[in-house]
Amino acid sequence: MALVLGLHMASRLDRFGYPDFRGNTILVVDDHRDSLEYMKQLLEFCNAIVVPAWSTAHARTALDRGVPSLIVCDFQLPRETGVDFVRWLRTLPDARARIPAVAVTAFPEDFIQQQDESLAFDAYFVKPIEAPRFLRTLETILSRSAASNRPHSP
């Protein structure tokens, strides 16, 4: 166990303390290309497989092709809000309904005003994203999700 822990810590140090998301697919939904590209590069640096979507329609198509480990979704999207998208996701009768989701927003006031609706998200962040805190939170959510998906021994 110490050897495994040591290897994990060494690989983390090689990436300047950034987490290792190897084996995780993250769907990123954002209508601003620069934000989408930034998020893609940040998550790929942490070894995540990133599926970019610039609208909820593109995100739905991506969800038809596979189930990601996590969704990072802009709160304010032009045709459908992030809340509407995640609420739709939570109604699905399969594993997609349990995908953890994190909101990002440039308008925290809107997020706070819609607090009841925003409960569909596991966390939220205000743009510009504070990368270390954001990545630590994603790491926690992914590890919690992986633990809950492990088979329980009798």
PDB file of N, CA and C in Angstrom, residues 8 12 16 18-19 25 28 40 47-48 58 63 69 76 80 82-83 89 92 94 96 99 111 118 127 134 144:
ATOM      1  N   HIS A   8       1.558   7.402  -6.284  1.00  0.00           N
ATOM      2  CA  HIS A   8       0.540   8.433  -6.493  1.00  0.00           C
ATOM      3  C   HIS A   8       1.104   9.807  -6.130  1.00  0.00           C
ATOM      4  N   ARG A  12       1.875  13.016  -8.595  1.00  0.00           N
ATOM      5  CA  ARG A  12       1.249  14.301  -8.274  1.00  0.00           C
ATOM      6  C   ARG A  12       2.305  15.401  -8.211  1.00  0.00           C
ATOM      7  N   PHE A  16       3.178  19.236 -10.386  1.00  0.00           N
ATOM      8  CA  PHE A  16       3.119  20.437  -9.547  1.00  0.00           C
ATOM      9  C   PHE A  16       1.948  20.420  -8.571  1.00  0.00           C
ATOM     10  N   TYR A  18      -0.978  18.990  -9.010  1.00  0.00           N
ATOM     11  CA  TYR A  18      -2.293  18.860  -9.628  1.00  0.00           C
ATOM     12  C   TYR A  18      -2.753  17.407  -9.551  1.00  0.00           C
ATOM     13  N   PRO A  19      -4.043  17.161  -9.390  1.00  0.00           N
ATOM     14  CA  PRO A  19      -4.544  15.785  -9.274  1.00  0.00           C
ATOM     15  C   PRO A  19      -4.420  15.021 -10.587  1.00  0.00           C
ATOM     16  N   THR A  25     -13.567  10.475 -17.621  1.00  0.00           N
ATOM     17  CA  THR A  25     -14.026  11.293 -18.742  1.00  0.00           C
ATOM     18  C   THR A  25     -14.865  12.422 -18.165  1.00  0.00           C
ATOM     19  N   VAL A  28     -17.509  18.778 -20.615  1.00  0.00           N
ATOM     20  CA  VAL A  28     -17.490  20.210 -20.297  1.00  0.00           C
ATOM     21  C   VAL A  28     -18.434  20.919 -21.253  1.00  0.00           C
ATOM     22  N   LYS A  40     -10.731  22.608 -21.026  1.00  0.00           N
ATOM     23  CA  LYS A  40     -10.227  21.406 -21.699  1.00  0.00           C
ATOM     24  C   LYS A  40      -8.735  21.230 -21.425  1.00  0.00           C
ATOM     25  N   ASN A  47      -4.715  14.693 -16.903  1.00  0.00           N
ATOM     26  CA  ASN A  47      -4.899  13.374 -17.523  1.00  0.00           C
ATOM     27  C   ASN A  47      -6.352  12.945 -17.700  1.00  0.00           C
ATOM     28  N   ALA A  48      -7.291  13.868 -17.633  1.00  0.00           N
ATOM     29  CA  ALA A  48      -8.691  13.525 -17.890  1.00  0.00           C
ATOM     30  C   ALA A  48      -8.917  13.413 -19.393  1.00  0.00           C
ATOM     31  N   HIS A  58     -25.310  19.643 -27.898  1.00  0.00           N
ATOM     32  CA  HIS A  58     -24.082  18.872 -28.119  1.00  0.00           C
ATOM     33  C   HIS A  58     -23.801  17.957 -26.927  1.00  0.00           C
ATOM     34  N   LEU A  63     -23.714  12.509 -24.417  1.00  0.00           N
ATOM     35  CA  LEU A  63     -24.255  11.581 -23.412  1.00  0.00           C
ATOM     36  C   LEU A  63     -24.878  10.348 -24.054  1.00  0.00           C
ATOM     37  N   SER A  69     -17.596  10.547 -16.264  1.00  0.00           N
ATOM     38  CA  SER A  69     -17.429  10.456 -14.815  1.00  0.00           C
ATOM     39  C   SER A  69     -17.982  11.696 -14.128  1.00  0.00           C
ATOM     40  N   GLN A  76     -25.092  29.710 -17.202  1.00  0.00           N
ATOM     41  CA  GLN A  76     -25.879  30.514 -18.144  1.00  0.00           C
ATOM     42  C   GLN A  76     -25.526  30.113 -19.571  1.00  0.00           C
ATOM     43  N   GLU A  80     -30.751  27.024 -23.203  1.00  0.00           N
ATOM     44  CA  GLU A  80     -31.203  26.244 -22.063  1.00  0.00           C
ATOM     45  C   GLU A  80     -30.165  26.454 -20.957  1.00  0.00           C
ATOM     46  N   GLY A  82     -27.887  25.816 -17.559  1.00  0.00           N
ATOM     47  CA  GLY A  82     -27.236  24.648 -16.991  1.00  0.00           C
ATOM     48  C   GLY A  82     -28.148  23.925 -16.023  1.00  0.00           C
ATOM     49  N   VAL A  83     -28.955  24.684 -15.288  1.00  0.00           N
ATOM     50  CA  VAL A  83     -29.902  24.083 -14.343  1.00  0.00           C
ATOM     51  C   VAL A  83     -30.923  23.228 -15.097  1.00  0.00           C
ATOM     52  N   LEU A  89     -31.155  15.819 -16.897  1.00  0.00           N
ATOM     53  CA  LEU A  89     -30.255  14.698 -16.652  1.00  0.00           C
ATOM     54  C   LEU A  89     -30.714  13.860 -15.458  1.00  0.00           C
ATOM     55  N   LEU A  92     -33.412  11.079 -16.000  1.00  0.00           N
ATOM     56  CA  LEU A  92     -33.160   9.921 -16.858  1.00  0.00           C
ATOM     57  C   LEU A  92     -33.214   8.629 -16.046  1.00  0.00           C
ATOM     58  N   ASP A  94     -31.460   5.968 -16.135  1.00  0.00           N
ATOM     59  CA  ASP A  94     -30.261   5.142 -16.184  1.00  0.00           C
ATOM     60  C   ASP A  94     -29.109   5.802 -15.422  1.00  0.00           C
ATOM     61  N   ARG A  96     -26.864   7.785 -16.219  1.00  0.00           N
ATOM     62  CA  ARG A  96     -26.594   9.201 -16.492  1.00  0.00           C
ATOM     63  C   ARG A  96     -27.224  10.116 -15.442  1.00  0.00           C
ATOM     64  N   ILE A  99     -24.677  11.093 -12.659  1.00  0.00           N
ATOM     65  CA  ILE A  99     -23.391  11.714 -12.977  1.00  0.00           C
ATOM     66  C   ILE A  99     -23.243  12.979 -12.133  1.00  0.00           C
ATOM     67  N   PHE A 111     -26.859  32.673  -9.900  1.00  0.00           N
ATOM     68  CA  PHE A 111     -26.783  31.354  -9.294  1.00  0.00           C
ATOM     69  C   PHE A 111     -27.400  31.370  -7.898  1.00  0.00           C
ATOM     70  N   SER A 118     -30.468  25.290  -8.267  1.00  0.00           N
ATOM     71  CA  SER A 118     -29.060  24.947  -8.411  1.00  0.00           C
ATOM     72  C   SER A 118     -28.649  23.764  -7.547  1.00  0.00           C
ATOM     73  N   LYS A 127     -16.429  32.182 -12.343  1.00  0.00           N
ATOM     74  CA  LYS A 127     -15.360  32.488 -13.300  1.00  0.00           C
ATOM     75  C   LYS A 127     -14.770  33.846 -12.951  1.00  0.00           C
ATOM     76  N   PHE A 134     -10.617  24.509  -7.622  1.00  0.00           N
ATOM     77  CA  PHE A 134     -11.522  23.848  -8.551  1.00  0.00           C
ATOM     78  C   PHE A 134     -11.111  22.375  -8.728  1.00  0.00           C
ATOM     79  N   ARG A 144     -15.375  10.460  -4.405  1.00  0.00           N
ATOM     80  CA  ARG A 144     -16.631  10.106  -3.715  1.00  0.00           C
ATOM     81  C   ARG A 144     -17.536   9.298  -4.646  1.00  0.00           C
TER      82      ARG A 144
END
